Short mmCIF file of C-alpha atoms in Angstrom, two decimals:
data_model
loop_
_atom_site.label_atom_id
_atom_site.label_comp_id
_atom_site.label_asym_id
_atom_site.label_seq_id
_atom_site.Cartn_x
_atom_site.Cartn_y
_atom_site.Cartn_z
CA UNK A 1 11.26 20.31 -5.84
CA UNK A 2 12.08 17.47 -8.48
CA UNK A 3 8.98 16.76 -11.06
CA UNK A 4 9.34 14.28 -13.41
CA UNK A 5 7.67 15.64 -16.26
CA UNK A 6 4.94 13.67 -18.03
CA UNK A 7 6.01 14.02 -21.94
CA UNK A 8 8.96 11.22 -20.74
CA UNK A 9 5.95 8.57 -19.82
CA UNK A 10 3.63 9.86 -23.19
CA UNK A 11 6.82 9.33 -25.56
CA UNK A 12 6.34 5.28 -25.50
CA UNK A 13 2.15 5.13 -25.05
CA UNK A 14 1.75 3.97 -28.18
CA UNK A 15 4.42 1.31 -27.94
CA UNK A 16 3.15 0.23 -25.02
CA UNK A 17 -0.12 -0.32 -26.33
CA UNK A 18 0.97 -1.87 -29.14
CA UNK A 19 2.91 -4.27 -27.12
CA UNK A 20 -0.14 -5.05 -24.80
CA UNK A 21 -2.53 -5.80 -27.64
CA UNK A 22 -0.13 -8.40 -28.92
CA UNK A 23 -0.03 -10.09 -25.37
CA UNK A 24 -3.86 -9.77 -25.57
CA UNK A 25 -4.20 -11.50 -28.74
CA UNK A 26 -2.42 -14.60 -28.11
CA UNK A 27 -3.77 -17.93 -26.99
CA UNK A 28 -4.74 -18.21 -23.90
CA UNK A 29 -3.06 -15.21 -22.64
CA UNK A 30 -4.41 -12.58 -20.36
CA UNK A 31 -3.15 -9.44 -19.25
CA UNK A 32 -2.34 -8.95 -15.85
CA UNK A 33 -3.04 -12.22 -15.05
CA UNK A 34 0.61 -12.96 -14.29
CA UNK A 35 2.16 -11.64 -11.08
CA UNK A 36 5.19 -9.06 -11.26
CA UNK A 37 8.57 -10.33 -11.31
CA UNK A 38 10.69 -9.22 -8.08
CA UNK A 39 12.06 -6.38 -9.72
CA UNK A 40 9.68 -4.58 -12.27
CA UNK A 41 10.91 -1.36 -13.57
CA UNK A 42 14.13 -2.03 -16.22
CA UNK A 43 16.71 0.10 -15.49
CA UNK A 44 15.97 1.92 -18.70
CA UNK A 45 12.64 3.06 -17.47
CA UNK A 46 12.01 6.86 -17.74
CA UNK A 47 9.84 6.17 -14.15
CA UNK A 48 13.52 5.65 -12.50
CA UNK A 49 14.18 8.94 -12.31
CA UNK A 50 10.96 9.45 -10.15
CA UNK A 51 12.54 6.43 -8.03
CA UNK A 52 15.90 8.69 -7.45
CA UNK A 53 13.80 12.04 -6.81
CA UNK A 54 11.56 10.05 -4.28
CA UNK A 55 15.15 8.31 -2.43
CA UNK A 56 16.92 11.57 -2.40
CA UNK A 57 13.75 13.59 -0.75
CA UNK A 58 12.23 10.77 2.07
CA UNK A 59 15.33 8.24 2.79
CA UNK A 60 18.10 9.28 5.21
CA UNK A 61 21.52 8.78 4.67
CA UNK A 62 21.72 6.16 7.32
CA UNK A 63 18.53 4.40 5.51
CA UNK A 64 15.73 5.14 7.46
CA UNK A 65 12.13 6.81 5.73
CA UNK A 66 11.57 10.23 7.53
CA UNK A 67 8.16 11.38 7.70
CA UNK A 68 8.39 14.69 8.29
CA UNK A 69 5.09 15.82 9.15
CA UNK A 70 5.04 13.45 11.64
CA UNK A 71 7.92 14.67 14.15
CA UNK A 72 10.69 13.48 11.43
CA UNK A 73 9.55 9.85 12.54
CA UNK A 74 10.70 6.92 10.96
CA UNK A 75 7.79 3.78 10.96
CA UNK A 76 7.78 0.50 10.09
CA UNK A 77 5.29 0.88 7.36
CA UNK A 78 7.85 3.43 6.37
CA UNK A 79 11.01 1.07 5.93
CA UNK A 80 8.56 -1.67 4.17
CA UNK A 81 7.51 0.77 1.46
CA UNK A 82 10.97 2.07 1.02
CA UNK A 83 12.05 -1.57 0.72
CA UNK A 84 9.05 -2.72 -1.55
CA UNK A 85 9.65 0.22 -4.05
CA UNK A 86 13.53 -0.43 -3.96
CA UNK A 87 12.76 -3.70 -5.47
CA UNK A 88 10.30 -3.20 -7.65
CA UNK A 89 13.33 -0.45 -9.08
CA UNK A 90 16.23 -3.20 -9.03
CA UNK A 91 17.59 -0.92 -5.64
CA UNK A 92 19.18 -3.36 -4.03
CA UNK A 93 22.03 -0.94 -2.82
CA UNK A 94 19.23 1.14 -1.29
CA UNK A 95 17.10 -1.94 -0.10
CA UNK A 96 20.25 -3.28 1.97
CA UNK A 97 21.08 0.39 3.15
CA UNK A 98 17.40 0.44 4.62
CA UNK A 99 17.26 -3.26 6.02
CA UNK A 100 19.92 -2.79 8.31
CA UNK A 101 18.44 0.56 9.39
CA UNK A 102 15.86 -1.22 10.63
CA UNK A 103 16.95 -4.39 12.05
CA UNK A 104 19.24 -2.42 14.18
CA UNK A 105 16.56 0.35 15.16
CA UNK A 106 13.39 -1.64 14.70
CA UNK A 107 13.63 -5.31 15.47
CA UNK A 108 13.67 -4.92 19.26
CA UNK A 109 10.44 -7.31 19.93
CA UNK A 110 11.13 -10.75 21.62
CA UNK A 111 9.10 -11.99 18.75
CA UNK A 112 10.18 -11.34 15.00
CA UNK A 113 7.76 -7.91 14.35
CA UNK A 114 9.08 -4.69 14.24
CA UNK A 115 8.47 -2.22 16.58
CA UNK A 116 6.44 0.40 14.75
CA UNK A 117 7.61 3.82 15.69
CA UNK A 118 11.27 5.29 15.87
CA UNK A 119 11.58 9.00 16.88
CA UNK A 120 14.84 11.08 16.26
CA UNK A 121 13.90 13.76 19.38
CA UNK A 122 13.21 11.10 22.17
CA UNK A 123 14.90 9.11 24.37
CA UNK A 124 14.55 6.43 24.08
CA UNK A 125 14.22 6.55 20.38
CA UNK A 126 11.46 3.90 20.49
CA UNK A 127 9.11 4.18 23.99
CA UNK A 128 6.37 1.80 22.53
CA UNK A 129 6.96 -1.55 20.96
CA UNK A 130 4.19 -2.62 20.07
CA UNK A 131 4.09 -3.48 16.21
CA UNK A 132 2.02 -2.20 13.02
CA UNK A 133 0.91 -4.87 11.05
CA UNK A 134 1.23 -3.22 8.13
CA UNK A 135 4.66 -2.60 8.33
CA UNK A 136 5.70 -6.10 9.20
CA UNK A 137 3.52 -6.89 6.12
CA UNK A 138 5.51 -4.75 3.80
CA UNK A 139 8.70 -5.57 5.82
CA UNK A 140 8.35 -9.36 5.10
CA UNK A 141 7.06 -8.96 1.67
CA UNK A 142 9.74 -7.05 0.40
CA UNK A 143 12.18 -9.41 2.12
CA UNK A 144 10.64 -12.93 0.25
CA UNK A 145 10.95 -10.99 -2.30
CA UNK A 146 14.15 -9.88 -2.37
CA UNK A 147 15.64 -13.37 -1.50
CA UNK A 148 14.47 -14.54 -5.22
CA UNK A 149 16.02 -11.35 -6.77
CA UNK A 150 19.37 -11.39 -4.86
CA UNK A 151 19.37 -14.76 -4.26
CA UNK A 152 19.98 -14.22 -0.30
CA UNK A 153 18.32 -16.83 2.09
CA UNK A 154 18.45 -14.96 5.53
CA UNK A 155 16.76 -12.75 3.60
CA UNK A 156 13.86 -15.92 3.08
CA UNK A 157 14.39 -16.74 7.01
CA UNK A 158 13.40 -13.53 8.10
CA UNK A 159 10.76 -13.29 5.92
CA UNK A 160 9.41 -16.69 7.14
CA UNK A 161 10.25 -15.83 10.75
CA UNK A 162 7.63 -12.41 10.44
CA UNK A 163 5.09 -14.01 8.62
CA UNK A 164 4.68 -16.78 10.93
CA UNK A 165 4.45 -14.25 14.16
CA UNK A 166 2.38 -12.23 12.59
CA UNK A 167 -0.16 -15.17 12.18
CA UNK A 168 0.33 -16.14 15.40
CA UNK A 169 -0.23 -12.36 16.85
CA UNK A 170 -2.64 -10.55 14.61
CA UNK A 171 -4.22 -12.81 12.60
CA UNK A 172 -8.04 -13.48 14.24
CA UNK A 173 -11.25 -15.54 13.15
CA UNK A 174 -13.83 -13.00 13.13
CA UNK A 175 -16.62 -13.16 15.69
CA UNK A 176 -19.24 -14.92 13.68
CA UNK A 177 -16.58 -17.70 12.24
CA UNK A 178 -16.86 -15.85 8.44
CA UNK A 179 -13.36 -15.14 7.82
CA UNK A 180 -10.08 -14.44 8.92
CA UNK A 181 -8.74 -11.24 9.56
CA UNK A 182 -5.46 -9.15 9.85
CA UNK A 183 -5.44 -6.83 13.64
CA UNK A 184 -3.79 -3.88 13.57
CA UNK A 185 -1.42 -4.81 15.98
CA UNK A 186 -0.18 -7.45 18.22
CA UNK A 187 -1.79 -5.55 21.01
CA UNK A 188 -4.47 -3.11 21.70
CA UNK A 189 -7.12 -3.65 19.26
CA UNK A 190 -9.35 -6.23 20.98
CA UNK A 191 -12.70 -4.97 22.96
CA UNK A 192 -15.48 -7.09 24.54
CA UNK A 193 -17.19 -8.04 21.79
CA UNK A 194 -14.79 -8.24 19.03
CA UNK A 195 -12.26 -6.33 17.43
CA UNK A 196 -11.04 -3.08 16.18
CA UNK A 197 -9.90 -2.98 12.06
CA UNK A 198 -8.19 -0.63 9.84
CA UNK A 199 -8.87 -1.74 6.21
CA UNK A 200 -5.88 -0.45 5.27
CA UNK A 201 -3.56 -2.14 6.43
CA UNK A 202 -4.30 -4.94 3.82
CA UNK A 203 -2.71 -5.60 0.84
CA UNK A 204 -4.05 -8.57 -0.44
CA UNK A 205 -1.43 -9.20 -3.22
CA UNK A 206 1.41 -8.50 -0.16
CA UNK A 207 -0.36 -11.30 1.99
CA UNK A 208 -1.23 -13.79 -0.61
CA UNK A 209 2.62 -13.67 -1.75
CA UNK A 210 4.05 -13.82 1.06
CA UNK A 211 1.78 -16.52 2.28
CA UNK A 212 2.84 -18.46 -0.51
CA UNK A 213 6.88 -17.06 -0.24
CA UNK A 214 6.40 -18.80 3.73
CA UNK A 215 4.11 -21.46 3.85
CA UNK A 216 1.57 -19.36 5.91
CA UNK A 217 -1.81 -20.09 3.97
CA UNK A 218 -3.38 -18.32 7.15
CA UNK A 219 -2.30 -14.84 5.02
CA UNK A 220 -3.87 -16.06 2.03
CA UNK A 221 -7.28 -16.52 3.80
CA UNK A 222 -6.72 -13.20 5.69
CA UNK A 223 -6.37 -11.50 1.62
CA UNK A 224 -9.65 -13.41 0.72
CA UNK A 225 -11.57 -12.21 4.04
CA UNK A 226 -10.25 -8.46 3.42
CA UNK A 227 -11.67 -8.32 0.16
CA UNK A 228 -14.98 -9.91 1.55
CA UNK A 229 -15.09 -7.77 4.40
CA UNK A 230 -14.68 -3.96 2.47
CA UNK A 231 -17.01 -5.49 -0.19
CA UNK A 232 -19.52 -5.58 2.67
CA UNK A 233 -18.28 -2.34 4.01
CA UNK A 234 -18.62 -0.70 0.02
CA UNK A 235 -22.07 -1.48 0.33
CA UNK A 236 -22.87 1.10 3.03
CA UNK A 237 -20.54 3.55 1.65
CA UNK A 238 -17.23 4.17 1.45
CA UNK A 239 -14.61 2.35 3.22
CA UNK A 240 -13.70 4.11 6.26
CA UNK A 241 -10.18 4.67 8.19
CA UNK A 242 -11.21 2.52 11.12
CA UNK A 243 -14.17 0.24 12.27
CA UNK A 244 -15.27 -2.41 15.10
CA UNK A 245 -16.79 -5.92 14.39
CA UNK A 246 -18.63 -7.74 16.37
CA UNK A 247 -20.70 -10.94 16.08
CA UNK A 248 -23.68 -8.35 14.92
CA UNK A 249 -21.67 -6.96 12.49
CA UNK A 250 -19.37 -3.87 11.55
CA UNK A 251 -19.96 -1.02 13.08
CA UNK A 252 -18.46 2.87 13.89
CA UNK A 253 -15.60 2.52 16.33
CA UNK A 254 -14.64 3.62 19.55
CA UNK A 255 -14.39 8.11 19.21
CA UNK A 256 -10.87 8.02 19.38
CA UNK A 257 -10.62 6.65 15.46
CA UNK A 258 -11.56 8.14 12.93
CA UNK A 259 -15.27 6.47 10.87
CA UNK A 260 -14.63 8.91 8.05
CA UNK A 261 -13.20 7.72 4.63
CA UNK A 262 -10.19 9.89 5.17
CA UNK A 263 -6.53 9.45 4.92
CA UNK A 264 -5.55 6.24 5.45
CA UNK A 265 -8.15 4.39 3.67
CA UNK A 266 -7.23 6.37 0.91
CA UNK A 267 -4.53 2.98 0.43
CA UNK A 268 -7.38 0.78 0.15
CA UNK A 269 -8.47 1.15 -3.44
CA UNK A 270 -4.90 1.66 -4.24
CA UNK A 271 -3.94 -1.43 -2.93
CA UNK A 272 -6.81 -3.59 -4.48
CA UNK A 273 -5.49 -2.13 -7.78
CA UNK A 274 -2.21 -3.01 -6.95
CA UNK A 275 -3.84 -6.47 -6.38
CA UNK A 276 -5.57 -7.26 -9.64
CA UNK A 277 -8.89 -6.41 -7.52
CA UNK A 278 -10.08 -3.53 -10.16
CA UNK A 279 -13.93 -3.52 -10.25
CA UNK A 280 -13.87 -4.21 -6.20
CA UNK A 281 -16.54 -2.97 -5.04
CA UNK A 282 -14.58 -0.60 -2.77
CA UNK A 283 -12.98 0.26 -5.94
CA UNK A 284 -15.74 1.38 -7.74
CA UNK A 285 -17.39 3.53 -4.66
CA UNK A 286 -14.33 5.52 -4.20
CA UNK A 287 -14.08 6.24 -8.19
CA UNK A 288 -17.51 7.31 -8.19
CA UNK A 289 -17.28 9.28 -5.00
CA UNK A 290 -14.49 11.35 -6.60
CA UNK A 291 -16.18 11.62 -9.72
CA UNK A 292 -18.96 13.32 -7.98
CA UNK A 293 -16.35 15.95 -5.62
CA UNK A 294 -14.40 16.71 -8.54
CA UNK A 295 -13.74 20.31 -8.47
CA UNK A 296 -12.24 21.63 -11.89
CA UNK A 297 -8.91 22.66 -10.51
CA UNK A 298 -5.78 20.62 -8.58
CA UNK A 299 -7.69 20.02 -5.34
CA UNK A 300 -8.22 16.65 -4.65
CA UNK A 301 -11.20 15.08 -2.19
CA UNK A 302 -9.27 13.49 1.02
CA UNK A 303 -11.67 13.04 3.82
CA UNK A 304 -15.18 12.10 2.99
CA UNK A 305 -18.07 11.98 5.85
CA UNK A 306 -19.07 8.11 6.13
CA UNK A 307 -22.73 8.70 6.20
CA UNK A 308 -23.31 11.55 4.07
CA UNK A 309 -20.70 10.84 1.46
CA UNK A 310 -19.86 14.74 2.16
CA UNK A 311 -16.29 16.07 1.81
CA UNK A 312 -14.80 17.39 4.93
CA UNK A 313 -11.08 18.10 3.44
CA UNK A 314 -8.93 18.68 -0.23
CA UNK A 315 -5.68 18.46 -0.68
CA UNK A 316 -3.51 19.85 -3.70
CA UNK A 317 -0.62 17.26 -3.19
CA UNK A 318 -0.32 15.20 -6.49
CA UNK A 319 0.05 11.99 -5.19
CA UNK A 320 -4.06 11.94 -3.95
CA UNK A 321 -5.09 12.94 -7.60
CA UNK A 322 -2.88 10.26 -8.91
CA UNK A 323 -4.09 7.63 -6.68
CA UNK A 324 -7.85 8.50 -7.74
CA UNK A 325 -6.68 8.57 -11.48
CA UNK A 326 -5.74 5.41 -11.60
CA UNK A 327 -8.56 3.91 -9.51
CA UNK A 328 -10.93 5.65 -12.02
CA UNK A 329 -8.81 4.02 -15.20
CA UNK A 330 -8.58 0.91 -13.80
CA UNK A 331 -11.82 0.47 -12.82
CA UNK A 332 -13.09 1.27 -15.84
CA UNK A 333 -10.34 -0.62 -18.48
CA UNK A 334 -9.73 2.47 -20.58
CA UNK A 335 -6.98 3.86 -22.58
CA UNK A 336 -4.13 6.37 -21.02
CA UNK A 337 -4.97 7.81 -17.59
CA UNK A 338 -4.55 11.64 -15.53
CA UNK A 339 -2.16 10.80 -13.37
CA UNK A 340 -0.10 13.57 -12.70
CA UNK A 341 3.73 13.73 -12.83
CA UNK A 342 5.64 12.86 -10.19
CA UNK A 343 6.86 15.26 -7.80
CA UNK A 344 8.56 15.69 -4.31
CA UNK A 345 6.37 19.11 -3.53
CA UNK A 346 4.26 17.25 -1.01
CA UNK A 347 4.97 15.33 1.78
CA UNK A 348 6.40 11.40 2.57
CA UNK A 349 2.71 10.53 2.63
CA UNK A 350 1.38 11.70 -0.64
CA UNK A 351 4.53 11.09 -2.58
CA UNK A 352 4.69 7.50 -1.56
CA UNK A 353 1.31 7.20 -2.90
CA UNK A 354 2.35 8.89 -5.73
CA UNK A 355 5.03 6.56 -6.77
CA UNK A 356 3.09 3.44 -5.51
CA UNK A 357 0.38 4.20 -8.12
CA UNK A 358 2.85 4.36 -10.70
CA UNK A 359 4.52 1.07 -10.23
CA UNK A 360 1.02 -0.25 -9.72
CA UNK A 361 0.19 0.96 -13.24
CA UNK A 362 3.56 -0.29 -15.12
CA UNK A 363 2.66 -3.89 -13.19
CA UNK A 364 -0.47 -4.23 -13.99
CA UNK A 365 -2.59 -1.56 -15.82
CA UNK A 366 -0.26 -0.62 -19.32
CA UNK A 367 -3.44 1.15 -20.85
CA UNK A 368 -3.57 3.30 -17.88
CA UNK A 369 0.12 5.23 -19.13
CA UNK A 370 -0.18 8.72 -18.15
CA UNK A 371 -1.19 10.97 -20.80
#
């Protein structure tokens, strides 16, 4: 187990504070109004040595993510993380190292998407190509971005190449004309009436960047109709893992997904932080639904019941507390925030969460340092 322990982020709070009232004060000037440069963290940063902890414990050698509670499989949401968090660390030995990995083992679609599983046991390694939307998201993100920073333009080509397949394969108007959205997939997530969603799968910052990184405004609406779309979902409750929409509305999806608030939409007030979206509606109803399951001890609330609001599952990995810690400071502008240290005692999942968070936090939320 590596921890990074949190007296290493505490040591410059009140630097950082100082430094982020100064911004504040000057004309015109507004904090976190600016995106984040390519590469974020200096190499300096105390937070790099959560960086190394997190490369040594999830990336193979031969550059591929492992999720190990998931048959040692390596995804394509996987790689883009991997990627994304490389360059927001200045990586680019370990971005490169993880590219390759996957345009040899991933990028076997006659379009430019990735297939979205790779498994080390089977034969073939990959039996289903079908693409994650997320992943190519990340994937492509990461690579526009990395084509400023290193100055590499196959790196832009590819980049251009995804984003423009993934408009024409999984971007859809919604059934009553409102708003475009992001599919899951290229394939399987269309029914009779409309459409099957997974709110997280979008990061609006991702899409509006790389929209604007390759001329594919189509993304940019897509962010825009996310954020209108779990605003309408926040209303009812929280945002669940999965749902269906129809021309009557959004409603519970088929029984093989999941309608609670569980796992994976754990990303989406994470990644409307990560966005600049703060007091999102979805935002606010996940901070307050914590609030309300806190516990007193190092559990944290993982799946909630969409109706009830009930919680059906905790978890003691670090990386859900720290998510909901800096959701909760965020949300609510304050000085210095409970994230937790970063660890590698939990699994790919939680620890990429983990570090997420914090390089959501250095980006865009400096009052919300961990104390």
């Amino acid at each position: 187990m590596t921890l990074i322990p949190r007296p290493l982020l505490r040591r410059t709070f009140l630097q950082r504070l100082a430094a982020t009232a100064a911004l504040a004060s000057l004309p015109g000037a507004a904090v976190n109004a600016q995106p984040a440069p390519a590469a974020s963290i200096p190499e300096d940063h105390p937070l790099q040595a959560a960086w190394q902890a997190w490369r040594s414990s999830y990336i193979a050698p031969e550059g591929r993510v492992v999720d190990s509670f998931q048959q040692g499989a390596s995804h394509s949401e996987g790689q883009g993380y991997g990627m994304a968090l490389a360059l927001s660390f200045g990586d680019g030995e370990t971005f490169r190292r993880l590219y390759s990995w996957t345009e040899t083992n991933l990028a076997l679609r006659p379009d430019a998407l990735l297939a979205w599983r790779w498994l080390p046991d089977a034969l073939p390694h990959v039996a289903d190509r079908n693409n994650a939307s997320d992943g190519d998201l990340f994937y492509a993100w990461a690579l526009a971005r990395a084509a400023r920073l290193f100055d590499v333009p196959d790196y832009a080509a590819r980049a251009r190449a995804i984003a423009a397949d993934l408009v024409a394969t999984c971007v859809v108007t919604m059934p009553d004309g409102s708003a475009e959205v992001m599919l899951p997939a290229a394939a399987g997530f269309l029914t009779e009436t409309g459409f099957i969603l997974n709110p997280s799968y979008w990061m609006p910052r991702a899409m509006r960047d790389l929209a604007a990184a390759t001329d594919q405004p189509a993304l940019a609406r897509c962010a825009d109709g996310a954020e209108r779309l779990m605003s309408q979902m926040a209303a009812n409750g929280l945002v669940p893992d999965w749902v269906e929409v129809t021309a009557d509305g959004i409603t519970l999806p088929p029984a093989r997904f999941s309608a609670n608030s569980g796992y994976e939409a754990l990303r989406v007030p994470l990644f409307l932080v990560w966005s600049r979206a703060n007091t999102h509606p979805a935002v606010r109803g996940f901070t307050e639904a914590h609030r309300a399951a806190e516990t007193g001890d190092l559990r944290a609330p993982t799946v909630f019941e969409r109706g009830t609001g009930r919680v059906l599952e905790y978890s003691t990995h670090a990386g859900y507390r720290a998510v909901a810690a800096l959701t909760a400071c965020a949300g609510a502008q304050r000085a210095g925030s409970a994230i937790p240290p970063f660890d590698t005692a939990q699994p790919y999942y939680p620890a990429t969460l983990h570090l997420m968070t914090l390089v959501a936090q250095i980006e865009g939320y400096p009052r919300c340092v961990p104390l």
